[in-house]
Backbone as JSON, one array per atom type, in Angstrom:
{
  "sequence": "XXXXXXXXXXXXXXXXXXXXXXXXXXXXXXXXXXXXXXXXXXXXXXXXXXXXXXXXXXXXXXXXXXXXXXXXXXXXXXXXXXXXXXXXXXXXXXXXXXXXXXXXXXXXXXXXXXXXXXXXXXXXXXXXXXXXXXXXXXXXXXXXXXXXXXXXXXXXXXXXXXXXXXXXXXXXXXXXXXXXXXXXXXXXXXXXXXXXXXXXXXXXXXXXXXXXXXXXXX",
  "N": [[42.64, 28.14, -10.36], [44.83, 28.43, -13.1], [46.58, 30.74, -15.37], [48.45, 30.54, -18.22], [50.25, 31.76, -21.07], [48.16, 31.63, -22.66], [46.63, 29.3, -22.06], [44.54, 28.03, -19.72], [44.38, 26.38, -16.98], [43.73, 23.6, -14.58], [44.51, 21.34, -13.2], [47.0, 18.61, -13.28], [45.25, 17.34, -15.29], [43.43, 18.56, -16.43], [43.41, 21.01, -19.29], [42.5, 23.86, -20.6], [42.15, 25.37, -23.85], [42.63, 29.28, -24.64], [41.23, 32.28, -25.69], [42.22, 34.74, -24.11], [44.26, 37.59, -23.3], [45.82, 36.79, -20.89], [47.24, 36.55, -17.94], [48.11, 34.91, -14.95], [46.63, 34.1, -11.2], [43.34, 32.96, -10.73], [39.97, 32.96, -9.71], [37.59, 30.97, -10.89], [34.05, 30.39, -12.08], [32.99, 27.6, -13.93], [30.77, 26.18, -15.72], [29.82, 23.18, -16.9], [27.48, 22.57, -20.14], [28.14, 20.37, -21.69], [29.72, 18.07, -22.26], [32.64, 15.95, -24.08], [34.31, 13.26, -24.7], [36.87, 11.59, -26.47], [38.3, 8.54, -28.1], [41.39, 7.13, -28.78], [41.56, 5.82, -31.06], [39.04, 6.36, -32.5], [38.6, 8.79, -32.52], [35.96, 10.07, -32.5], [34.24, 12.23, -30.93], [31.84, 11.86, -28.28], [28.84, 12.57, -26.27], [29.52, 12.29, -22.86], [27.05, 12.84, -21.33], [25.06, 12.58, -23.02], [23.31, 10.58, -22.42], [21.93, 10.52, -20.06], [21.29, 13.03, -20.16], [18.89, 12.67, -22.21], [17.32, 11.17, -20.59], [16.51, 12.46, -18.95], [15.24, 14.74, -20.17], [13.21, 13.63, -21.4], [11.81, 12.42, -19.11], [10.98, 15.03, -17.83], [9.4, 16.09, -20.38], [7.53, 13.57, -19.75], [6.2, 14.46, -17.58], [5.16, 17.0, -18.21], [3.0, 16.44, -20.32], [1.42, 14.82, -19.11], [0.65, 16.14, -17.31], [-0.72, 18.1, -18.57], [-2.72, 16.5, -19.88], [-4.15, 15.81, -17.13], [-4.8, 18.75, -16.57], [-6.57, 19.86, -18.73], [-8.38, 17.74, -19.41], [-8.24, 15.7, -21.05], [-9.2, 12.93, -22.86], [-10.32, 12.26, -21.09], [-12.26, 9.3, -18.52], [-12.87, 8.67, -16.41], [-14.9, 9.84, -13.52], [-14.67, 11.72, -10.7], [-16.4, 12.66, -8.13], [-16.01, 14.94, -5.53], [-16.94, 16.47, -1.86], [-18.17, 19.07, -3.19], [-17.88, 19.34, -5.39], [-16.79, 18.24, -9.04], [-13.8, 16.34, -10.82], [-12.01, 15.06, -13.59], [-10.27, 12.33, -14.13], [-7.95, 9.4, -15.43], [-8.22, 6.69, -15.36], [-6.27, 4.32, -16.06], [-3.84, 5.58, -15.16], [-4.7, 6.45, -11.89], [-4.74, 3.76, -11.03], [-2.25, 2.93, -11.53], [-0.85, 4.39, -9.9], [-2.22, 3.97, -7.55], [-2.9, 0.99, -5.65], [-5.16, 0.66, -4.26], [-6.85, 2.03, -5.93], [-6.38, 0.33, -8.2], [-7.33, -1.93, -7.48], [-10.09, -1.31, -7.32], [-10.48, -1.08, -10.15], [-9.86, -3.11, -11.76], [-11.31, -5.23, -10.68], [-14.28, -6.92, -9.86], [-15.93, -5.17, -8.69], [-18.63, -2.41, -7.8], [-17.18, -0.04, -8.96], [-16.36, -0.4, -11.1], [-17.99, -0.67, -12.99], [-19.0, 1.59, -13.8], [-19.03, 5.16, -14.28], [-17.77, 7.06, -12.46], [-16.07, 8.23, -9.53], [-16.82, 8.51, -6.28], [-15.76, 10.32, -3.25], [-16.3, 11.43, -0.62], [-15.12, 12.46, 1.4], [-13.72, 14.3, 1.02], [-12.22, 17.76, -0.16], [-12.81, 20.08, -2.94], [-10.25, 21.15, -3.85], [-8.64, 20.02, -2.22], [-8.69, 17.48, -3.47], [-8.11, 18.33, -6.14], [-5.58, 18.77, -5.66], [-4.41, 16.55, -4.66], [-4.88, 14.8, -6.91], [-3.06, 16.15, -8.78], [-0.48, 15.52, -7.12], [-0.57, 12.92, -8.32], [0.17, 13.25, -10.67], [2.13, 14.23, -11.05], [2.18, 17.4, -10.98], [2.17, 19.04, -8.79], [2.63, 22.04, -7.36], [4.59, 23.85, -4.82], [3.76, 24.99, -2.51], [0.99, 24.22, -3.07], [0.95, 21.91, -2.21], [1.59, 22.02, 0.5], [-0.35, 23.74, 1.81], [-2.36, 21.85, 1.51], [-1.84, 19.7, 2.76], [-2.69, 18.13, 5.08], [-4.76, 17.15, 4.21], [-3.87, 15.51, 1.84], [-2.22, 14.12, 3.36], [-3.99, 11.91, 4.55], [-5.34, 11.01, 2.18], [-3.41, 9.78, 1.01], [-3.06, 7.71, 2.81], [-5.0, 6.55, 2.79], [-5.58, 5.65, 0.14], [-3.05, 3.88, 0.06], [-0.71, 5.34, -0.93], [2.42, 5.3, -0.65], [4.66, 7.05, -0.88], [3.58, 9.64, -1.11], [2.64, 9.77, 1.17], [5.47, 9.65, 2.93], [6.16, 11.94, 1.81], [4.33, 13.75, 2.98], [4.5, 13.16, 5.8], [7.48, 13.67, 6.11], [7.14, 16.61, 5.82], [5.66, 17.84, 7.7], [6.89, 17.73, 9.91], [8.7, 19.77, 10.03], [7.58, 21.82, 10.46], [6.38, 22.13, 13.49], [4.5, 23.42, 16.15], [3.26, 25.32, 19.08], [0.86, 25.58, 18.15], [-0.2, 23.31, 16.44], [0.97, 21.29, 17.33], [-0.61, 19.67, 19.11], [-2.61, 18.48, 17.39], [-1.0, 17.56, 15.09], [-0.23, 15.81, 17.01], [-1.92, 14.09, 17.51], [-2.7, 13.36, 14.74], [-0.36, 11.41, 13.99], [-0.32, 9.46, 15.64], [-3.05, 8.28, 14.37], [-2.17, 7.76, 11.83], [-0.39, 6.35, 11.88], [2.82, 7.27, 12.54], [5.78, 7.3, 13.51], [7.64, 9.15, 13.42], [6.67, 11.55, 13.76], [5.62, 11.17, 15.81], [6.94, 11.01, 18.13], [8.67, 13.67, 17.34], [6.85, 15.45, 18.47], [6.0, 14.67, 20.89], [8.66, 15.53, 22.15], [8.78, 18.02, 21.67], [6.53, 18.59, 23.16], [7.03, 18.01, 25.86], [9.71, 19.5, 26.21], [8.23, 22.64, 26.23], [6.93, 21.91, 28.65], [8.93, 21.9, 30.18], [10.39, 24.13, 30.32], [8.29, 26.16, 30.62], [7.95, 25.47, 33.14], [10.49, 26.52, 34.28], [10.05, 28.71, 33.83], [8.41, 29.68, 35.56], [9.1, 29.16, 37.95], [11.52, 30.85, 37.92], [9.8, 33.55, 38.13], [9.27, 33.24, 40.56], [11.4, 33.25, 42.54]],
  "CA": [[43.04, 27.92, -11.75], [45.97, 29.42, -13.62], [46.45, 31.28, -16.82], [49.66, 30.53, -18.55], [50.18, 31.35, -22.23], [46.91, 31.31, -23.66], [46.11, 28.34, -21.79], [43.84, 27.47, -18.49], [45.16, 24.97, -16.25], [43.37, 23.54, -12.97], [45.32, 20.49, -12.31], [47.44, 18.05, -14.67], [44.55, 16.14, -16.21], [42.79, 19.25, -17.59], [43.79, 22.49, -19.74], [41.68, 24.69, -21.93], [43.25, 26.8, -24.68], [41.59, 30.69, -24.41], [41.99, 33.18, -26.19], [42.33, 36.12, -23.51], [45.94, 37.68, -22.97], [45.79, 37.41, -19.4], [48.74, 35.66, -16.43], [48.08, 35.29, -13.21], [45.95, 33.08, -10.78], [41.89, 33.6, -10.83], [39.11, 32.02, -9.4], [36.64, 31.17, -12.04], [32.92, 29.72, -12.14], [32.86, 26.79, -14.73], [29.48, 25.06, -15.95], [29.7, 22.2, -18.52], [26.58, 21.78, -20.66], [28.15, 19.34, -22.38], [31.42, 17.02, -21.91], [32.69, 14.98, -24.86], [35.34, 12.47, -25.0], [37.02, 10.61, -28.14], [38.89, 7.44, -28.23], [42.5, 7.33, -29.2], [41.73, 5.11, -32.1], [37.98, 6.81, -33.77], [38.77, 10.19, -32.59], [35.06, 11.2, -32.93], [33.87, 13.16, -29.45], [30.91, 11.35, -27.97], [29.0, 13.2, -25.09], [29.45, 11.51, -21.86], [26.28, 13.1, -20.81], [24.21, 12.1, -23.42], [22.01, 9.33, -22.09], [21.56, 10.94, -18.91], [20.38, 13.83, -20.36], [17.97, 12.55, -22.65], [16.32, 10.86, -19.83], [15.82, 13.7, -17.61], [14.4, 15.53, -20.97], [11.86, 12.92, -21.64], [11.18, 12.14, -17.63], [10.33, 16.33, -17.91], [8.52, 15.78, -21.4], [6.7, 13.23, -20.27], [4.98, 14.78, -16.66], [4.1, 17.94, -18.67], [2.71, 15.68, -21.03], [0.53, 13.92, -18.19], [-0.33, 17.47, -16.31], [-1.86, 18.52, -19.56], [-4.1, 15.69, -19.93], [-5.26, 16.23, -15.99], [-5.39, 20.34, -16.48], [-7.19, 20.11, -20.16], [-9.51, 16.74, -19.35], [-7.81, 15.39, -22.41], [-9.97, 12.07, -23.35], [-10.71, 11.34, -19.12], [-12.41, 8.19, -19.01], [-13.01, 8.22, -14.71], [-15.41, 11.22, -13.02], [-14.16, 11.96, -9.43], [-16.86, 13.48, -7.24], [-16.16, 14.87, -3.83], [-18.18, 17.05, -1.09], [-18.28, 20.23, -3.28], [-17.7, 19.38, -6.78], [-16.12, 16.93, -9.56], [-12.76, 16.64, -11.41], [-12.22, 13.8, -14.91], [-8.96, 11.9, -14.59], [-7.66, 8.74, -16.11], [-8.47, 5.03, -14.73], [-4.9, 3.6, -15.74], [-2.49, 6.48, -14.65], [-4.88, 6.28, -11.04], [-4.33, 2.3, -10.73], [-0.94, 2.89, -11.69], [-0.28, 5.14, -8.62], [-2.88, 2.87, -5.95], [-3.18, -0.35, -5.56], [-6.33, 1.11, -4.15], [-7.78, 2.38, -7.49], [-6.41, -0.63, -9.23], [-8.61, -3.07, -7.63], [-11.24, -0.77, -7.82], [-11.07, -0.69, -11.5], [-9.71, -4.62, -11.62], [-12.16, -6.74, -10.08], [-16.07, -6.93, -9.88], [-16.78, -4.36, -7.76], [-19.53, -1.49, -8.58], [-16.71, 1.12, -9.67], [-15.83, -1.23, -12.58], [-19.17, -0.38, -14.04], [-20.06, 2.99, -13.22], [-18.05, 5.89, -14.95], [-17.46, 8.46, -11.79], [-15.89, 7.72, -7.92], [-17.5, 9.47, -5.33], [-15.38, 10.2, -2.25], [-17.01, 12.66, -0.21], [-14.14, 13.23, 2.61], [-12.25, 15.52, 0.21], [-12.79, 18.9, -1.07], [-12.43, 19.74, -4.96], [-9.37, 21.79, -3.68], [-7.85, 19.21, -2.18], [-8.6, 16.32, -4.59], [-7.18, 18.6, -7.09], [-4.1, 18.64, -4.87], [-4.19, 15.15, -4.85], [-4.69, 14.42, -8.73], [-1.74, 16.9, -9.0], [0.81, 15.24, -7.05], [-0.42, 11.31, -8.95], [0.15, 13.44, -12.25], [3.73, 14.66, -11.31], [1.96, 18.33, -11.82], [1.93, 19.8, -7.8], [3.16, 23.25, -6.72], [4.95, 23.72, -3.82], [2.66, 25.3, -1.65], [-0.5, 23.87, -2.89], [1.16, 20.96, -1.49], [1.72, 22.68, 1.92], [-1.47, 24.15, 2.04], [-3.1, 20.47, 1.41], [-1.11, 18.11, 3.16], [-3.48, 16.84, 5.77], [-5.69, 16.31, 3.43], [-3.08, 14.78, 1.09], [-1.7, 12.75, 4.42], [-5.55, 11.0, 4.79], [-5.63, 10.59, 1.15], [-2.14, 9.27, 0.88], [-3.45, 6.67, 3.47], [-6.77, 5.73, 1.82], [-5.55, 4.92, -1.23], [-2.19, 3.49, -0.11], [0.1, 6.05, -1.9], [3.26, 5.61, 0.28], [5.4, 7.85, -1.27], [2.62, 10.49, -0.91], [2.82, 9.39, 2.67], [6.49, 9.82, 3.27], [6.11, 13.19, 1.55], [3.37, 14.91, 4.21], [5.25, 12.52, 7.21], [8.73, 14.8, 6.41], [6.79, 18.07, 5.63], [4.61, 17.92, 8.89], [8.41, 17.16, 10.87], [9.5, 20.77, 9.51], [7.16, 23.47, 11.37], [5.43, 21.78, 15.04], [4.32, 24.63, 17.03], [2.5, 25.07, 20.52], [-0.66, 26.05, 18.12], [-0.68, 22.57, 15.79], [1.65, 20.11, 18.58], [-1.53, 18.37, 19.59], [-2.92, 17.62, 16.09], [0.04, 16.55, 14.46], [0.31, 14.39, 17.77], [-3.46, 13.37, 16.95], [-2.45, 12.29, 12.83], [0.72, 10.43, 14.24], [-1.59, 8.04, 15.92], [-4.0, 8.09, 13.53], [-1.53, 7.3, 10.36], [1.08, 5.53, 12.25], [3.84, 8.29, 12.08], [6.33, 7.25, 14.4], [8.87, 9.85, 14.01], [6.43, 12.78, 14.14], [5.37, 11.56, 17.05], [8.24, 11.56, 18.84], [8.95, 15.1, 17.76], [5.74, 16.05, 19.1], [6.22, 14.31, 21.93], [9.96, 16.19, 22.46], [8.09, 19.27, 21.36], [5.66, 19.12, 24.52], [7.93, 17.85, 26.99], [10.6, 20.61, 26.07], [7.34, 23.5, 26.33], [6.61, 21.96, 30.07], [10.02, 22.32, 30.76], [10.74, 25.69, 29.7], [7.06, 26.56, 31.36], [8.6, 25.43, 34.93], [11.77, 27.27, 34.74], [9.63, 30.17, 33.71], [7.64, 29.55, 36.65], [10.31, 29.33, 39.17], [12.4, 32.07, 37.63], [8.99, 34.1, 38.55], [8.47, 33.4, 42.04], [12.8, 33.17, 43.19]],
  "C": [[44.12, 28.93, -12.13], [46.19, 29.33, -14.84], [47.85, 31.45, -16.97], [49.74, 30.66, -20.17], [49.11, 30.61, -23.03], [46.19, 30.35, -22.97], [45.76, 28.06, -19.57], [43.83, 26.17, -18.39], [44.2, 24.93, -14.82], [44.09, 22.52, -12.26], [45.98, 19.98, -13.67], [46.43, 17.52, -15.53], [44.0, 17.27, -17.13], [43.7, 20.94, -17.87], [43.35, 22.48, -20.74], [42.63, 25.56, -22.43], [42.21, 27.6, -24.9], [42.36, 31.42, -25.01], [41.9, 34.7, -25.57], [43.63, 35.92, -22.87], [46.08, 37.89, -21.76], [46.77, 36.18, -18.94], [48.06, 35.7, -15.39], [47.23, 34.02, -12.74], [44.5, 33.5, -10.47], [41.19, 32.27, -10.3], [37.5, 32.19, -10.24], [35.52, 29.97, -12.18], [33.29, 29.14, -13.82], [31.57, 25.87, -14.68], [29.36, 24.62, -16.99], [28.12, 21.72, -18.88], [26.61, 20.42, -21.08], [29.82, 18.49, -22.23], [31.43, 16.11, -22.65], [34.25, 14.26, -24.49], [35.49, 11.51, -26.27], [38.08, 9.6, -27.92], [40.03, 7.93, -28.66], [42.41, 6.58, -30.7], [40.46, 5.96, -33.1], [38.4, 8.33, -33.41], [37.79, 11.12, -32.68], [34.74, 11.09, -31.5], [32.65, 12.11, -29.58], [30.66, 12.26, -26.41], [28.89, 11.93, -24.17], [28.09, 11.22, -20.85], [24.67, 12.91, -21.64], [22.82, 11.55, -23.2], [21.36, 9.56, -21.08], [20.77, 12.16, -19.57], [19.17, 14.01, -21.17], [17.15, 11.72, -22.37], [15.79, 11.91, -19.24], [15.05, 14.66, -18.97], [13.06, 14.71, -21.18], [11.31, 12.71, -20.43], [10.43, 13.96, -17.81], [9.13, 16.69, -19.39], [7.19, 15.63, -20.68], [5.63, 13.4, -18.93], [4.45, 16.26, -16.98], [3.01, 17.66, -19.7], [1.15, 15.29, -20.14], [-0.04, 15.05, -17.34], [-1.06, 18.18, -17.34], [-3.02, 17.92, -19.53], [-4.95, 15.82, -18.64], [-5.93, 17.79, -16.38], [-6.66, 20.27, -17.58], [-7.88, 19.09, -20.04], [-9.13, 16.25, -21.05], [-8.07, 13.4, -22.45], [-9.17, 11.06, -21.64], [-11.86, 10.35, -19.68], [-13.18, 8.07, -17.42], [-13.5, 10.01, -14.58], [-15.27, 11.03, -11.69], [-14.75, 13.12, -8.42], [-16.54, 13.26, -5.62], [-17.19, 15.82, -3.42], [-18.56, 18.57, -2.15], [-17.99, 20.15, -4.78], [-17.2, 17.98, -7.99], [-15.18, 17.32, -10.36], [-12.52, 14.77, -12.43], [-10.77, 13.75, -14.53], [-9.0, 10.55, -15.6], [-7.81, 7.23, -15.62], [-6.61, 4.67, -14.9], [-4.19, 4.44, -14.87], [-3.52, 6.49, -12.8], [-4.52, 4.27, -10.82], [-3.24, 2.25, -10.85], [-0.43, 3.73, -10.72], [-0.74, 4.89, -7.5], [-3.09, 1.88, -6.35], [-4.73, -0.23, -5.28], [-7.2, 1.29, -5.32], [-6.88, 0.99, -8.21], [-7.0, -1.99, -9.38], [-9.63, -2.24, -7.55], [-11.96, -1.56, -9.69], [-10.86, -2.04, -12.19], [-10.8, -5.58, -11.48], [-13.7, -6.25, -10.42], [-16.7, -6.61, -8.94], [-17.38, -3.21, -8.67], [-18.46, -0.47, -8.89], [-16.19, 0.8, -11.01], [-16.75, -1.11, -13.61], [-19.35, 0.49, -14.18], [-18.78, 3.34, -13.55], [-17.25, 7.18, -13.57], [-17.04, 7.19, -9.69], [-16.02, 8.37, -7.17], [-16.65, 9.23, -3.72], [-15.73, 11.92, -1.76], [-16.65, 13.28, 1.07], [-13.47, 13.62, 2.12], [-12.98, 16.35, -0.47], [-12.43, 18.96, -2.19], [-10.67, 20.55, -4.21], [-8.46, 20.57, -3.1], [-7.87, 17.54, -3.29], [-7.97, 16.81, -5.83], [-5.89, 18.8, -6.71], [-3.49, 17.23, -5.33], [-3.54, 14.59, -6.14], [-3.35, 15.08, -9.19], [-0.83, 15.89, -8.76], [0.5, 13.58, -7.64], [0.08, 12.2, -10.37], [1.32, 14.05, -12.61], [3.18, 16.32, -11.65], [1.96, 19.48, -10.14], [2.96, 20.95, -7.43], [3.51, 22.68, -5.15], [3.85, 24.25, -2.37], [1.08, 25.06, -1.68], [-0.01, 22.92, -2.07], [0.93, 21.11, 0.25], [0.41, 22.94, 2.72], [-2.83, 23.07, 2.13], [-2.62, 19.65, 2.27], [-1.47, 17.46, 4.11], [-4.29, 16.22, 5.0], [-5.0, 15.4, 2.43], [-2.5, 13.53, 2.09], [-2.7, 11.39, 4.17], [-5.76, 10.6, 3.45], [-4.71, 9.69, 0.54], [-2.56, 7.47, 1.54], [-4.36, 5.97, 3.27], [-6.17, 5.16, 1.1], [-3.87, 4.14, -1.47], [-0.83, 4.03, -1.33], [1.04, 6.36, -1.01], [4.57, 6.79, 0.13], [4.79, 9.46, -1.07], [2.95, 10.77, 0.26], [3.88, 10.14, 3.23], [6.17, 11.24, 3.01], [5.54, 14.63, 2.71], [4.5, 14.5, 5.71], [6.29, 13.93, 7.3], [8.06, 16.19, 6.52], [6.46, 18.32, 7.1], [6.09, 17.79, 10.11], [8.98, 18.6, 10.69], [8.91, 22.08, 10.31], [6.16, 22.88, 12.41], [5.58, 23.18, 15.81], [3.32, 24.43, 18.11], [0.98, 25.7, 19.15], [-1.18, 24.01, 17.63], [-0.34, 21.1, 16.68], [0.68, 19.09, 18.17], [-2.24, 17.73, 18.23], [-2.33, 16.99, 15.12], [0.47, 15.38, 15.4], [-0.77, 13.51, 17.42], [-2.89, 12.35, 15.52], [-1.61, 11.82, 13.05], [0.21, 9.69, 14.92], [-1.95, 7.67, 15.3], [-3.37, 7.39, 12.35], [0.02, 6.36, 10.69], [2.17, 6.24, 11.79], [4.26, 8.33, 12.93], [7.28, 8.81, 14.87], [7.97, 11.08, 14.45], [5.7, 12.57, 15.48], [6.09, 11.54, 18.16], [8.79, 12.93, 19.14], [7.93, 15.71, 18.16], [5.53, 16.0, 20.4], [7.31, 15.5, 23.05], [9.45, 17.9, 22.63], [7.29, 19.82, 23.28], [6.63, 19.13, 25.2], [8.86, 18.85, 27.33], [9.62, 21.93, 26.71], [7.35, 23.27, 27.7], [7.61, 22.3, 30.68], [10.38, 23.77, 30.81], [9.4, 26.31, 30.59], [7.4, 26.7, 33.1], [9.04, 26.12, 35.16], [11.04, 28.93, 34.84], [8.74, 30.71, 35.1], [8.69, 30.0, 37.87], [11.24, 30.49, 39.16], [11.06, 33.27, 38.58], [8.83, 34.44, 40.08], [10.25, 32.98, 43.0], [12.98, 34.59, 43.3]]
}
């Protein structure tokens, strides 16, 4: 950018008028909150960024909105016992994130009557993982720290996005301790790619094991 007579220039289309008495050529961080433009005929500024940004305020509204009502049990309706405890969510906002829980709570089966769902292959720690990431409310490392159990729960209840989520995570740190059990849950959950890199993973280890071998005894 260049400072000519009051006025900052970066190319022909734009120049700001400033009021610092400075010449020369500078390299200068610029961040627009806001960007208006005005017609040649009304002349009144309109932001450009408007509509966009008063989605992303209400999309952020409205999942602190929805992690209140999980954190604070704010008029739960559904009781969610697993092996070690129970946690109150919401019947719609779960049918609205499984197809799983939505014929549950749909049809004329016994959870349509009965106020609580008892799944007793998940701990409260991870079912509150769970309930987190349907409620838009999960930390980064609870996630981490959950995510087999979020994988298997992802897969129960048909939450593919869930799915995808553990699939990439679990693709990011394979090591000679976990290899064989992330090769195990890529069977188990149909996870092609991680088993490929698990696959690549060993094969690479035997290789590298040989040379180390042979280097040894040449």
């Amino acid at each position: 950018m260049e400072i000519t007579n009051k006025k900052l220039k970066s190319n022909e289309d734009f120049v700001w008028a400033i009021e610092v008495p400075l010449t020369g050529k500078f390299i200068i961080d610029v961040e627009f909150l806001d960007l208006k433009t005005a017609s040649g005929d009304s002349g009144e500024p309109c932001s450009i960024w408007a509509e966009g940004l008063t989605q992303k305020r209400s999309n952020a509204t409205a999942l602190a909105s929805l992690g209140r009502m999980l954190t604070e049990g704010i008029h739960t309706d559904i009781m969610i016992n697993v092996s070690d405890g129970s946690i109150g969510a919401h019947r719609a906002i779960l049918a609205a994130r499984s197809p799983v829980f939505r014929s549950m709570f749909s049809h004329d089966l016994k959870e349509k009557e009965l106020s609580t769902i008892n799944i007793s292959d998940m701990s409260i720690d991870a079912c509150q993982a769970f309930l987190n990431y349907i409620y838009g409310n999960i930390g980064h490392e609870e996630f981490l720290t959950n995510r087999l159990a979020l994988l298997h729960a992802a897969d129960k209840y048909d939450i593919s996005d869930l799915k995808d989520a553990c699939h990439e995570s679990l693709l990011e740190d394979i090591d000679a301790k976990n290899v064989l059990e992330r090769l195990q849950n890529a069977s188990l959950y149909q996870l092609p790619r991680l088993k490929t890199s698990c696959m690549r993973y060993i094969l690479k280890s035997e290789e590298q094991a040989k040379f180390l071998t042979c280097m040894a005894h040449a």
